[in-house]
GROMACS .gro file of C-alpha atoms in nm:
model
  399
    1UNK     CA    1   9.291  -2.518  24.661
    2UNK     CA    2   9.600  -2.726  24.584
    3UNK     CA    3   9.949  -2.593  24.523
    4UNK     CA    4  10.067  -2.909  24.350
    5UNK     CA    5   9.869  -2.956  24.031
    6UNK     CA    6   9.914  -3.114  23.691
    7UNK     CA    7   9.954  -2.764  23.552
    8UNK     CA    8  10.246  -2.695  23.788
    9UNK     CA    9  10.405  -3.031  23.700
   10UNK     CA   10  10.379  -2.968  23.328
   11UNK     CA   11  10.518  -2.615  23.358
   12UNK     CA   12  10.843  -2.742  23.511
   13UNK     CA   13  10.861  -3.027  23.259
   14UNK     CA   14  10.820  -2.779  22.973
   15UNK     CA   15  11.102  -2.563  23.108
   16UNK     CA   16  11.338  -2.861  23.111
   17UNK     CA   17  11.259  -3.011  22.771
   18UNK     CA   18  11.576  -2.870  22.613
   19UNK     CA   19  11.863  -2.782  22.849
   20UNK     CA   20  12.154  -2.583  22.703
   21UNK     CA   21  12.510  -2.490  22.801
   22UNK     CA   22  12.508  -2.182  23.025
   23UNK     CA   23  12.822  -1.998  22.911
   24UNK     CA   24  13.080  -1.963  22.635
   25UNK     CA   25  13.323  -2.145  22.863
   26UNK     CA   26  13.084  -2.439  22.901
   27UNK     CA   27  13.040  -2.457  22.523
   28UNK     CA   28  13.417  -2.451  22.475
   29UNK     CA   29  13.460  -2.746  22.711
   30UNK     CA   30  13.171  -2.938  22.549
   31UNK     CA   31  13.322  -2.889  22.204
   32UNK     CA   32  13.669  -2.991  22.320
   33UNK     CA   33  13.535  -3.303  22.494
   34UNK     CA   34  13.334  -3.401  22.185
   35UNK     CA   35  13.639  -3.360  21.960
   36UNK     CA   36  13.851  -3.567  22.199
   37UNK     CA   37  13.590  -3.843  22.206
   38UNK     CA   38  13.529  -3.834  21.831
   39UNK     CA   39  13.165  -3.725  21.873
   40UNK     CA   40  12.985  -3.506  21.618
   41UNK     CA   41  12.839  -3.265  21.873
   42UNK     CA   42  12.647  -3.059  21.618
   43UNK     CA   43  12.473  -3.369  21.481
   44UNK     CA   44  12.389  -3.475  21.835
   45UNK     CA   45  12.247  -3.131  21.921
   46UNK     CA   46  12.040  -3.126  21.601
   47UNK     CA   47  11.895  -3.466  21.684
   48UNK     CA   48  11.808  -3.357  22.040
   49UNK     CA   49  11.634  -3.044  21.911
   50UNK     CA   50  11.440  -3.234  21.643
   51UNK     CA   51  11.315  -3.485  21.901
   52UNK     CA   52  11.137  -3.213  22.098
   53UNK     CA   53  11.084  -2.950  21.826
   54UNK     CA   54  10.709  -2.999  21.799
   55UNK     CA   55  10.656  -2.967  22.175
   56UNK     CA   56  10.887  -2.667  22.200
   57UNK     CA   57  10.689  -2.478  21.938
   58UNK     CA   58  10.374  -2.542  22.143
   59UNK     CA   59  10.504  -2.426  22.482
   60UNK     CA   60  10.789  -2.177  22.428
   61UNK     CA   61  10.735  -1.801  22.448
   62UNK     CA   62  10.713  -1.653  22.097
   63UNK     CA   63  11.053  -1.482  22.123
   64UNK     CA   64  11.239  -1.816  22.125
   65UNK     CA   65  11.059  -1.992  21.840
   66UNK     CA   66  11.272  -1.853  21.556
   67UNK     CA   67  11.576  -2.020  21.716
   68UNK     CA   68  11.392  -2.351  21.717
   69UNK     CA   69  11.316  -2.312  21.346
   70UNK     CA   70  11.676  -2.222  21.254
   71UNK     CA   71  11.821  -2.495  21.477
   72UNK     CA   72  12.037  -2.272  21.699
   73UNK     CA   73  11.847  -2.278  22.031
   74UNK     CA   74  12.075  -2.548  22.174
   75UNK     CA   75  12.389  -2.462  21.978
   76UNK     CA   76  12.697  -2.244  22.042
   77UNK     CA   77  12.571  -2.008  21.769
   78UNK     CA   78  12.276  -1.891  21.978
   79UNK     CA   79  12.327  -1.518  22.051
   80UNK     CA   80  12.447  -1.463  22.407
   81UNK     CA   81  12.157  -1.235  22.503
   82UNK     CA   82  11.906  -1.493  22.378
   83UNK     CA   83  12.084  -1.770  22.569
   84UNK     CA   84  12.071  -1.566  22.890
   85UNK     CA   85  11.703  -1.485  22.832
   86UNK     CA   86  11.624  -1.855  22.773
   87UNK     CA   87  11.813  -1.954  23.088
   88UNK     CA   88  11.626  -1.689  23.288
   89UNK     CA   89  11.297  -1.832  23.159
   90UNK     CA   90  11.402  -2.179  23.276
   91UNK     CA   91  11.514  -2.051  23.618
   92UNK     CA   92  11.189  -1.858  23.665
   93UNK     CA   93  10.995  -2.181  23.606
   94UNK     CA   94  11.221  -2.367  23.848
   95UNK     CA   95  11.177  -2.101  24.117
   96UNK     CA   96  10.800  -2.107  24.069
   97UNK     CA   97  10.795  -2.485  24.107
   98UNK     CA   98  11.021  -2.469  24.414
   99UNK     CA   99  10.770  -2.230  24.571
  100UNK     CA  100  10.491  -2.477  24.489
  101UNK     CA  101  10.687  -2.762  24.651
  102UNK     CA  102  10.762  -2.550  24.959
  103UNK     CA  103  10.397  -2.452  25.003
  104UNK     CA  104  10.276  -2.810  24.964
  105UNK     CA  105  10.542  -2.933  25.209
  106UNK     CA  106  10.427  -2.676  25.464
  107UNK     CA  107  10.066  -2.790  25.431
  108UNK     CA  108  10.172  -3.152  25.470
  109UNK     CA  109  10.377  -3.086  25.783
  110UNK     CA  110  10.086  -2.901  25.946
  111UNK     CA  111   9.843  -3.185  25.870
  112UNK     CA  112  10.083  -3.461  25.975
  113UNK     CA  113  10.089  -3.323  26.331
  114UNK     CA  114   9.729  -3.449  26.367
  115UNK     CA  115   9.791  -3.794  26.218
  116UNK     CA  116   9.925  -4.116  26.378
  117UNK     CA  117  10.300  -4.152  26.426
  118UNK     CA  118  10.316  -4.426  26.162
  119UNK     CA  119  10.185  -4.183  25.896
  120UNK     CA  120  10.431  -3.917  26.009
  121UNK     CA  121  10.715  -4.168  25.980
  122UNK     CA  122  10.608  -4.271  25.628
  123UNK     CA  123  10.613  -3.909  25.512
  124UNK     CA  124  10.946  -3.830  25.678
  125UNK     CA  125  11.088  -3.965  25.352
  126UNK     CA  126  10.955  -3.899  25.005
  127UNK     CA  127  10.724  -4.150  24.838
  128UNK     CA  128  10.834  -4.014  24.500
  129UNK     CA  129  10.873  -4.301  24.250
  130UNK     CA  130  10.697  -4.554  24.472
  131UNK     CA  131  10.483  -4.791  24.264
  132UNK     CA  132  10.128  -4.897  24.341
  133UNK     CA  133  10.145  -5.272  24.399
  134UNK     CA  134   9.796  -5.340  24.530
  135UNK     CA  135   9.462  -5.160  24.568
  136UNK     CA  136   9.200  -5.299  24.809
  137UNK     CA  137   8.857  -5.146  24.852
  138UNK     CA  138   8.560  -5.204  25.077
  139UNK     CA  139   8.264  -4.975  25.149
  140UNK     CA  140   8.402  -4.645  25.282
  141UNK     CA  141   8.763  -4.768  25.301
  142UNK     CA  142   9.067  -4.793  25.077
  143UNK     CA  143   9.408  -4.956  25.123
  144UNK     CA  144   9.693  -4.880  24.883
  145UNK     CA  145  10.016  -5.082  24.896
  146UNK     CA  146  10.322  -4.904  24.758
  147UNK     CA  147  10.654  -5.065  24.669
  148UNK     CA  148  10.934  -4.810  24.707
  149UNK     CA  149  11.203  -5.009  24.523
  150UNK     CA  150  11.391  -4.750  24.316
  151UNK     CA  151  11.243  -4.467  24.519
  152UNK     CA  152  11.374  -4.254  24.803
  153UNK     CA  153  11.245  -4.426  25.115
  154UNK     CA  154  11.425  -4.680  25.334
  155UNK     CA  155  11.080  -4.831  25.392
  156UNK     CA  156  11.038  -5.095  25.121
  157UNK     CA  157  10.663  -5.150  25.146
  158UNK     CA  158  10.420  -4.878  25.256
  159UNK     CA  159  10.051  -4.939  25.318
  160UNK     CA  160   9.818  -4.637  25.331
  161UNK     CA  161   9.473  -4.684  25.486
  162UNK     CA  162   9.185  -4.442  25.432
  163UNK     CA  163   8.874  -4.491  25.646
  164UNK     CA  164   8.535  -4.317  25.632
  165UNK     CA  165   8.598  -4.175  25.286
  166UNK     CA  166   8.399  -3.863  25.197
  167UNK     CA  167   8.540  -3.780  24.855
  168UNK     CA  168   8.759  -3.956  24.598
  169UNK     CA  169   8.825  -3.784  24.267
  170UNK     CA  170   9.060  -3.867  23.982
  171UNK     CA  171   9.100  -3.794  23.612
  172UNK     CA  172   9.165  -4.167  23.564
  173UNK     CA  173   9.094  -4.456  23.805
  174UNK     CA  174   9.393  -4.558  24.018
  175UNK     CA  175   9.560  -4.872  23.894
  176UNK     CA  176   9.837  -5.112  23.990
  177UNK     CA  177  10.168  -5.008  23.834
  178UNK     CA  178  10.117  -4.632  23.860
  179UNK     CA  179  10.400  -4.425  24.007
  180UNK     CA  180  10.353  -4.190  24.301
  181UNK     CA  181  10.516  -3.860  24.196
  182UNK     CA  182  10.410  -3.558  24.406
  183UNK     CA  183  10.174  -3.517  24.700
  184UNK     CA  184  10.009  -3.257  24.922
  185UNK     CA  185   9.816  -3.318  25.243
  186UNK     CA  186   9.583  -3.084  25.433
  187UNK     CA  187   9.371  -3.098  25.747
  188UNK     CA  188   9.002  -3.044  25.668
  189UNK     CA  189   8.687  -3.000  25.875
  190UNK     CA  190   8.596  -3.362  25.803
  191UNK     CA  191   8.940  -3.513  25.853
  192UNK     CA  192   9.224  -3.511  25.600
  193UNK     CA  193   9.259  -3.463  25.226
  194UNK     CA  194   9.549  -3.611  25.028
  195UNK     CA  195   9.623  -3.494  24.674
  196UNK     CA  196   9.865  -3.702  24.464
  197UNK     CA  197   9.996  -3.677  24.110
  198UNK     CA  198  10.057  -4.025  23.970
  199UNK     CA  199  10.230  -4.122  23.648
  200UNK     CA  200  10.207  -4.406  23.392
  201UNK     CA  201   9.930  -4.324  23.328
  202UNK     CA  202   9.941  -3.965  23.449
  203UNK     CA  203   9.655  -3.855  23.671
  204UNK     CA  204   9.565  -3.624  23.959
  205UNK     CA  205   9.398  -3.805  24.247
  206UNK     CA  206   9.234  -3.657  24.557
  207UNK     CA  207   9.087  -3.839  24.854
  208UNK     CA  208   8.928  -3.696  25.169
  209UNK     CA  209   8.875  -3.929  25.462
  210UNK     CA  210   8.808  -3.906  25.832
  211UNK     CA  211   9.133  -4.087  25.912
  212UNK     CA  212   9.457  -4.194  25.744
  213UNK     CA  213   9.677  -4.470  25.884
  214UNK     CA  214   9.990  -4.643  25.763
  215UNK     CA  215  10.199  -4.957  25.798
  216UNK     CA  216  10.547  -5.010  25.660
  217UNK     CA  217  10.801  -5.286  25.621
  218UNK     CA  218  11.171  -5.309  25.540
  219UNK     CA  219  11.376  -5.551  25.338
  220UNK     CA  220  11.617  -5.752  25.553
  221UNK     CA  221  11.978  -5.634  25.551
  222UNK     CA  222  12.085  -5.955  25.379
  223UNK     CA  223  11.867  -5.879  25.075
  224UNK     CA  224  12.128  -5.668  24.896
  225UNK     CA  225  12.385  -5.945  24.933
  226UNK     CA  226  12.164  -6.200  24.757
  227UNK     CA  227  11.937  -6.005  24.519
  228UNK     CA  228  12.186  -5.997  24.230
  229UNK     CA  229  12.310  -6.353  24.282
  230UNK     CA  230  12.130  -6.574  24.029
  231UNK     CA  231  12.268  -6.894  24.179
  232UNK     CA  232  12.182  -6.840  24.545
  233UNK     CA  233  11.980  -7.089  24.752
  234UNK     CA  234  11.676  -6.958  24.941
  235UNK     CA  235  11.774  -7.157  25.248
  236UNK     CA  236  12.114  -6.980  25.255
  237UNK     CA  237  11.935  -6.645  25.248
  238UNK     CA  238  11.699  -6.742  25.529
  239UNK     CA  239  11.996  -6.847  25.743
  240UNK     CA  240  12.125  -6.488  25.717
  241UNK     CA  241  11.803  -6.340  25.861
  242UNK     CA  242  11.795  -6.217  26.220
  243UNK     CA  243  11.608  -6.487  26.418
  244UNK     CA  244  11.483  -6.227  26.667
  245UNK     CA  245  11.284  -6.034  26.406
  246UNK     CA  246  10.926  -6.085  26.291
  247UNK     CA  247  10.891  -6.141  25.916
  248UNK     CA  248  10.599  -6.089  25.680
  249UNK     CA  249  10.544  -6.246  25.339
  250UNK     CA  250  10.415  -5.975  25.100
  251UNK     CA  251  10.341  -6.017  24.730
  252UNK     CA  252  10.126  -5.802  24.497
  253UNK     CA  253   9.827  -6.029  24.567
  254UNK     CA  254   9.898  -6.206  24.894
  255UNK     CA  255  10.019  -6.115  25.244
  256UNK     CA  256  10.072  -6.314  25.561
  257UNK     CA  257  10.296  -6.309  25.866
  258UNK     CA  258  10.562  -6.581  25.850
  259UNK     CA  259  10.507  -6.820  26.140
  260UNK     CA  260  10.830  -7.020  26.122
  261UNK     CA  261  11.120  -7.094  25.891
  262UNK     CA  262  11.187  -7.462  25.816
  263UNK     CA  263  11.461  -7.680  25.668
  264UNK     CA  264  11.255  -7.806  25.376
  265UNK     CA  265  11.106  -7.633  25.072
  266UNK     CA  266  10.929  -7.390  25.072
  267UNK     CA  267  11.134  -7.324  25.392
  268UNK     CA  268  10.858  -7.136  25.578
  269UNK     CA  269  10.509  -7.169  25.720
  270UNK     CA  270  10.258  -6.884  25.718
  271UNK     CA  271  10.011  -6.751  25.971
  272UNK     CA  272   9.745  -6.738  25.699
  273UNK     CA  273   9.745  -6.970  25.401
  274UNK     CA  274  10.006  -7.215  25.283
  275UNK     CA  275  10.291  -7.201  25.035
  276UNK     CA  276  10.321  -7.472  24.774
  277UNK     CA  277  10.587  -7.549  24.513
  278UNK     CA  278  10.429  -7.709  24.208
  279UNK     CA  279  10.620  -7.785  23.886
  280UNK     CA  280  10.889  -7.548  24.011
  281UNK     CA  281  10.642  -7.259  24.052
  282UNK     CA  282  10.551  -7.095  24.381
  283UNK     CA  283  10.182  -7.092  24.476
  284UNK     CA  284   9.979  -6.992  24.780
  285UNK     CA  285   9.669  -7.172  24.900
  286UNK     CA  286   9.429  -6.936  25.076
  287UNK     CA  287   9.066  -7.004  25.165
  288UNK     CA  288   9.069  -7.308  24.940
  289UNK     CA  289   9.196  -7.113  24.639
  290UNK     CA  290   9.535  -7.163  24.476
  291UNK     CA  291   9.718  -6.846  24.362
  292UNK     CA  292  10.037  -6.843  24.158
  293UNK     CA  293  10.290  -6.608  24.321
  294UNK     CA  294  10.612  -6.657  24.123
  295UNK     CA  295  10.788  -6.866  23.861
  296UNK     CA  296  11.028  -7.021  24.111
  297UNK     CA  297  11.084  -7.071  24.483
  298UNK     CA  298  11.387  -6.841  24.494
  299UNK     CA  299  11.158  -6.546  24.416
  300UNK     CA  300  11.054  -6.570  24.783
  301UNK     CA  301  11.362  -6.355  24.837
  302UNK     CA  302  11.164  -6.055  24.707
  303UNK     CA  303  10.862  -6.126  24.927
  304UNK     CA  304  11.017  -6.147  25.275
  305UNK     CA  305  10.996  -5.825  25.478
  306UNK     CA  306  11.040  -5.721  25.839
  307UNK     CA  307  10.919  -5.434  26.056
  308UNK     CA  308  11.272  -5.385  26.195
  309UNK     CA  309  11.513  -5.149  26.015
  310UNK     CA  310  11.870  -5.266  25.963
  311UNK     CA  311  12.112  -5.008  25.828
  312UNK     CA  312  12.277  -5.175  25.525
  313UNK     CA  313  12.577  -4.941  25.563
  314UNK     CA  314  12.619  -4.981  25.939
  315UNK     CA  315  12.959  -5.148  25.895
  316UNK     CA  316  13.096  -4.829  25.742
  317UNK     CA  317  13.035  -4.646  26.070
  318UNK     CA  318  13.240  -4.887  26.277
  319UNK     CA  319  13.546  -4.690  26.396
  320UNK     CA  320  13.896  -4.802  26.307
  321UNK     CA  321  14.149  -4.820  26.597
  322UNK     CA  322  14.375  -4.514  26.607
  323UNK     CA  323  14.693  -4.711  26.535
  324UNK     CA  324  14.536  -4.860  26.219
  325UNK     CA  325  14.368  -4.551  26.069
  326UNK     CA  326  14.658  -4.426  25.856
  327UNK     CA  327  14.721  -4.749  25.670
  328UNK     CA  328  14.350  -4.831  25.650
  329UNK     CA  329  14.267  -4.493  25.489
  330UNK     CA  330  14.523  -4.559  25.214
  331UNK     CA  331  14.458  -4.932  25.171
  332UNK     CA  332  14.302  -5.112  24.874
  333UNK     CA  333  14.018  -5.245  25.092
  334UNK     CA  334  13.727  -5.013  25.007
  335UNK     CA  335  13.521  -5.091  25.317
  336UNK     CA  336  13.824  -5.042  25.543
  337UNK     CA  337  13.905  -4.716  25.362
  338UNK     CA  338  13.556  -4.577  25.417
  339UNK     CA  339  13.558  -4.675  25.784
  340UNK     CA  340  13.894  -4.505  25.836
  341UNK     CA  341  13.790  -4.182  25.664
  342UNK     CA  342  13.460  -4.179  25.855
  343UNK     CA  343  13.650  -4.227  26.181
  344UNK     CA  344  13.865  -3.922  26.105
  345UNK     CA  345  13.564  -3.723  25.981
  346UNK     CA  346  13.376  -3.779  26.307
  347UNK     CA  347  13.673  -3.698  26.532
  348UNK     CA  348  13.895  -3.439  26.358
  349UNK     CA  349  14.050  -3.290  26.673
  350UNK     CA  350  14.137  -3.633  26.810
  351UNK     CA  351  14.330  -3.737  26.499
  352UNK     CA  352  14.501  -3.414  26.388
  353UNK     CA  353  14.843  -3.567  26.326
  354UNK     CA  354  14.704  -3.876  26.155
  355UNK     CA  355  14.480  -3.666  25.927
  356UNK     CA  356  14.769  -3.450  25.812
  357UNK     CA  357  14.995  -3.751  25.752
  358UNK     CA  358  14.722  -3.928  25.552
  359UNK     CA  359  14.653  -3.619  25.339
  360UNK     CA  360  15.022  -3.569  25.269
  361UNK     CA  361  15.043  -3.930  25.148
  362UNK     CA  362  14.714  -3.919  24.956
  363UNK     CA  363  14.745  -3.923  24.578
  364UNK     CA  364  14.443  -3.734  24.442
  365UNK     CA  365  14.315  -3.880  24.114
  366UNK     CA  366  14.012  -3.823  23.895
  367UNK     CA  367  13.842  -4.117  24.070
  368UNK     CA  368  13.885  -3.991  24.428
  369UNK     CA  369  13.892  -3.613  24.373
  370UNK     CA  370  13.533  -3.553  24.486
  371UNK     CA  371  13.579  -3.763  24.800
  372UNK     CA  372  13.910  -3.592  24.881
  373UNK     CA  373  13.751  -3.248  24.835
  374UNK     CA  374  13.470  -3.327  25.081
  375UNK     CA  375  13.707  -3.448  25.351
  376UNK     CA  376  13.971  -3.178  25.302
  377UNK     CA  377  13.716  -2.898  25.322
  378UNK     CA  378  13.557  -3.061  25.626
  379UNK     CA  379  13.892  -3.083  25.808
  380UNK     CA  380  13.981  -2.728  25.704
  381UNK     CA  381  13.665  -2.600  25.878
  382UNK     CA  382  13.816  -2.727  26.204
  383UNK     CA  383  14.144  -2.542  26.131
  384UNK     CA  384  14.352  -2.855  26.190
  385UNK     CA  385  14.540  -2.875  25.858
  386UNK     CA  386  14.907  -2.777  25.850
  387UNK     CA  387  15.040  -2.520  25.603
  388UNK     CA  388  15.213  -2.802  25.418
  389UNK     CA  389  14.886  -2.997  25.382
  390UNK     CA  390  14.696  -2.686  25.273
  391UNK     CA  391  14.961  -2.608  25.016
  392UNK     CA  392  14.949  -2.957  24.869
  393UNK     CA  393  14.568  -2.958  24.834
  394UNK     CA  394  14.502  -2.586  24.775
  395UNK     CA  395  14.324  -2.661  24.446
  396UNK     CA  396  14.054  -2.857  24.635
  397UNK     CA  397  13.979  -2.595  24.899
  398UNK     CA  398  13.644  -2.426  24.863
  399UNK     CA  399  13.514  -2.683  24.612
   0.00000   0.00000   0.00000
């Protein structure tokens, strides 16, 4: 029934247990780099092979096992035809898994068309590597709260609601701390079925319910400016928040809309419950019960969310005035640099002369080579670069 299964996941993992260099040229470079850095590459390769030797002997096709035993599977001494065969085996597994992902994505897109807009918006971005933060059950319903920190979604907290549940199956019970890895969604006669592969511990989980809904919240834009600062004051952070937004206080075991921010600790009042600082620790009082939330008040930083998205990189899209672009693009101010290059990128025909002057002055180094290549090839697509500019940067064209 499902395209995405544990078997499919393990097949692609098996194919990537021991990557190898793909050509004699790649091996030559690897050996030269190791010598330059004083690294014993052969010892390193032997260690890598030994670490996965037992698993390789269980999953590899028979024709490769002798090269595991003699230690050459990931070494320059592996015969070329064997190397190419091994690489073909890996690519075949990758292509098979890509087909699985494509089929599951198609199913999900078809099903999403019948679901609320909030669910569609949640699945516009991958939930891969989101962590289960809270599981709440009542008869016939389930709510899962996912924290996407370290994942791929701009939505920081995602809540999935399943109502009128018909079926829920899993190799292991869902638990807080598991990681959401792959998913597939289909429309059924009864409603919708969601199939997810979780990790840590690994399990396949399927739920079929009449309806699926979702809520989501974002971290405020100011969060990134304060999160790594150990000496910040919570009040200073709150002062950076947009006063026109609605904020919600969300922890792994407690959630409430923030009613107001105040000038005294704990610097906020809640719609439901009350925050309390006791012996330096942060607690919540809810329905007469006291719940410890964090070791200190400043941890509130991690619990304040909003339903309004603020692009943390919006400043980089602010255009630079035409008469300032050239110097800005070559300045030491990184933010100003990015803004200038983005201004030229978005309007190549408008800034032809400036672009060519900047590129003629640009000193390409190892640090900026990738960036320079992206911009130069972009500008070249618009046929605005002079022969002199093309000549100077010919080694970056087509990269």
